[in-house]
Amino acid sequence: MSAVRLIARDELRLMARNRVALIAFMLLILLTLVAVLSAWSHQQSIADLRARHQDAAQEAFDSQPDRHPHRVVHYGSFIYRPLGALAAFDPGVDAFTGNSMFLEGHRQNTANFGDVRQSSMLIRFGQLTPAFVLQVVAPLLLIFLGYGAIVRESERGTLRLLMLQGVTRRQVVLGKLAALGIVALLAGLPAMIGLLLIAGQPGAMLLPVLVIALGYAAYLFLWVVLVVLTSTLVRRSRDALLALVALWAVAIVLLPRLAPDVASSAVPLANRMQTDVAIARDLRRMGDSHNPDDPFFAAFKQQVLDRYGAEDVEDLPVNYKGLVAVEGERMTSELFDRYAAASYAAQARQNGIVAAIGVLSPAIALRDLSMAAAGTDFAGHRRFLEQAEDYRYDLVQRLNRLQATGVTYADDTAEDAGADERKRVGSTNWEEMPDFTYSAPSAATLARGALPGLLVVLAWLIVAIVLLARATTTLGERR
Amino acid sequence: MTLWLHELRLLLRARLNLLALVLLAGLSTAAVSLGMVEVARQRAAIAAIPELQTEDMAAVIGWAAETGDPGNAAYYSFHPTWDAPAPLAFAAMGMRDVAPFIMRVRALGLEAQIHDGDTFNPELALPGRFDFAFVLVFLAPLFVIASFHDLKSGEREAGRVRMLEALPGGNSRLWRRRGVLRFALLWLGLSTPFLCAALVQGVSPGAIVAVLLLAAAYLWFWIALAAIVGRLRWSSVTNAATLAAIWLVLVLIVPTLANVAINRAVPVNQGAEIALAQREMVNRAWDIPRETTMRRFYAGHPAYAASAPLPVAFHWKWYFAFHQVGDESVADEVAAYRTGLEQRDRAARLLGWVLPPVGMQMLLGQLAETDLAAQLAYQDRIRAFHGRLRRFYYDYLFSDRPFGEADYARAPRFGEDG
């Protein structure tokens, strides 16, 4: 096997002598380091900021004065989406989803104040993260360093010389693979060290980190194989370079942008106005709690009266208005959930189309894998939205029940000068309301989400290796 | 003239060149088509507003008109606003895919409403749109590199360069002719689909000419870079590699680095803080004497100061007054937030002067009215409209005039000045 090692060493020596290549390599390392540091500090500051805001919002909620519970339903609650530790490696859709949410009764708010609307348009060029460097920049470096690996030897006739000296085709290809593989390893190393540092933080989990490391290693090695394969197949080195740059541009720049357009034309999303009007329409059909003559709420009233054996709502042991609020919230929330589920399903279908196109572009598959393992993909965002909605519903219903039990019907309907004071409940109630705590997904959940992407990248790698093995057998023969 | 034709034939005989041209024209066609589809989708959504609005308002009028209470009308009526895409929007979607272009507002506090977003799939927005601006800014340079990197070195490597330069009319005229020809073909391949789409979309001739000239200038920038690299007399392959590396740095890396730097240099307070502060102010009103709120409101809006004193029971005019006071109390934060966004945008524009890819993106966004300035202008239109809504309802509320069924039709409409 020493022939392989000799060829690899020779190739590496040649790369080191090429000053442009060396500079490019150094730049990549530098870029990765800058990306790791900046992404890490950015994530750190976001996490601090959100934690601080979350505390302030919670504090403001808890320190409300005596209030009517329904006031607090509308005072609402601000919650912030916490970021997992791995978001420093791949922030995924975080800049696009908005990071704060206002929760109140009778409505489901969208998350708002995303970075994308607060940044200049430059963010649309891409964000400087370790993931970006490894996904986009590193393959190009491998292309520049390796496009000539084999075709150069056959162009100059040195391939024949090598073979005359008893070196097999397999050894030549393996040597070149080894040389470029070492470059890939070195190029990926800073990002991987960064990943390990991030993984060492509290809250980071080993399994997703391993999946990410495996995914990126397979991806970089895939490019190594593709570069050597192309270099084996073509007759001139300029063709190898052009073909590889074209492949890079299509797989990494073009397809990831093209796929979303295909997906969004195939699966349309309802906009907010359509959804809101449709929800209002459905609500009217179900019944209107504001309308005293509404048949649904008339039936509800009768049912409540029957349950308590009372003649009139004034005789109930609980505040009827609070019960109506509970029932109304249950109905609206059911509708919200139904419409939200439809929207999530449509978005999942869109993402499914993109993932299907990802079979053609390992870059899309790798991106999906990376975001999924970092918990920063759409599924991660949806996890937050669903937990937020559960929390909102629970909070609002607690407040509604507080209205039912803590405020009497007589006070609640009174309009005299002192009525406002009598409608209020004590401020200690607010502290007793639970705080929003985001329960992070388990390592297994994250890893499972990353599995399809990982499989695609690995399948690509296997196919490329098989193709290279085939091409090796005819290497150097004139076609 | 025959010389030009010969060169053209020579150029097109090379399969790679022909393929590149067809590919560029194809990409450009795909980009403008997708842009037109998206613009059509947005226009259709805007065109669907009146029907939805009529349905929604009919329901409100159905029960609220009987009460005659202007407070009910003001509280329950949502009024749509929209930001129709400019004719050129198909070419550069800018921020139109992440910022809402339809927004319903009501006469309550605006700061709790104006920052809302619309539904969009973040994973689809993440890579950025595939539009004409993308083809021009990102992809066209690669085609320039492909067809210019071996303009002279290719002939040198084929051993023809001395002979060519010795020919009568050879030397610089020859290279210029070949360069202009390649440029013209690339430019035509890129801009013919754009021109067709622009004519269909009814873009003004001035804007069309501006985009065509910008595209030409941008291509020339990359051709000039290729010429400079070509002067170093390296091999074709080294030229291509160097140019591709320059492309990577100018198009992807520097803008991405700049984004980090700008966001660091110009801190923008989280917009959520505004919403939080406004909420505190609005909800505090329930706990302080109602007269305090009214005094503060009347001080800012003396036109309504003659209104009857508040009754003992709840009155909508107090409710709307404290929402307005809530908005006014965060006016400074709102202004600071906006200034921060504008500063970031200005810094990026500044970068555009030295970095053509950024500059092109900015100029196209500006021409297509899809950039931050356009988003802020839409917000300004919403603010102005919201002001008219408030005045309209306040006139009823503060004079205790009943709000009948006919009055609903009198409410201001977005897009009609008055």
XYZ file of C-alpha atoms in Angstrom, chain A residues 9-23 145 152 156:
18
model
C 2.103 12.532 -0.475
C 3.143 13.651 -3.920
C -0.285 15.143 -4.605
C -0.266 16.981 -1.290
C 3.210 18.333 -1.970
C 1.993 19.638 -5.299
C -0.973 21.355 -3.661
C 1.263 22.927 -1.057
C 3.509 24.281 -3.796
C 0.511 25.892 -5.517
C 0.422 29.211 -3.711
C -3.105 30.126 -4.820
C -4.388 26.858 -3.433
C -2.564 27.353 -0.195
C -3.968 30.853 0.231
C -7.573 21.761 -5.318
C -3.400 16.139 -15.104
C 0.997 14.991 -19.259
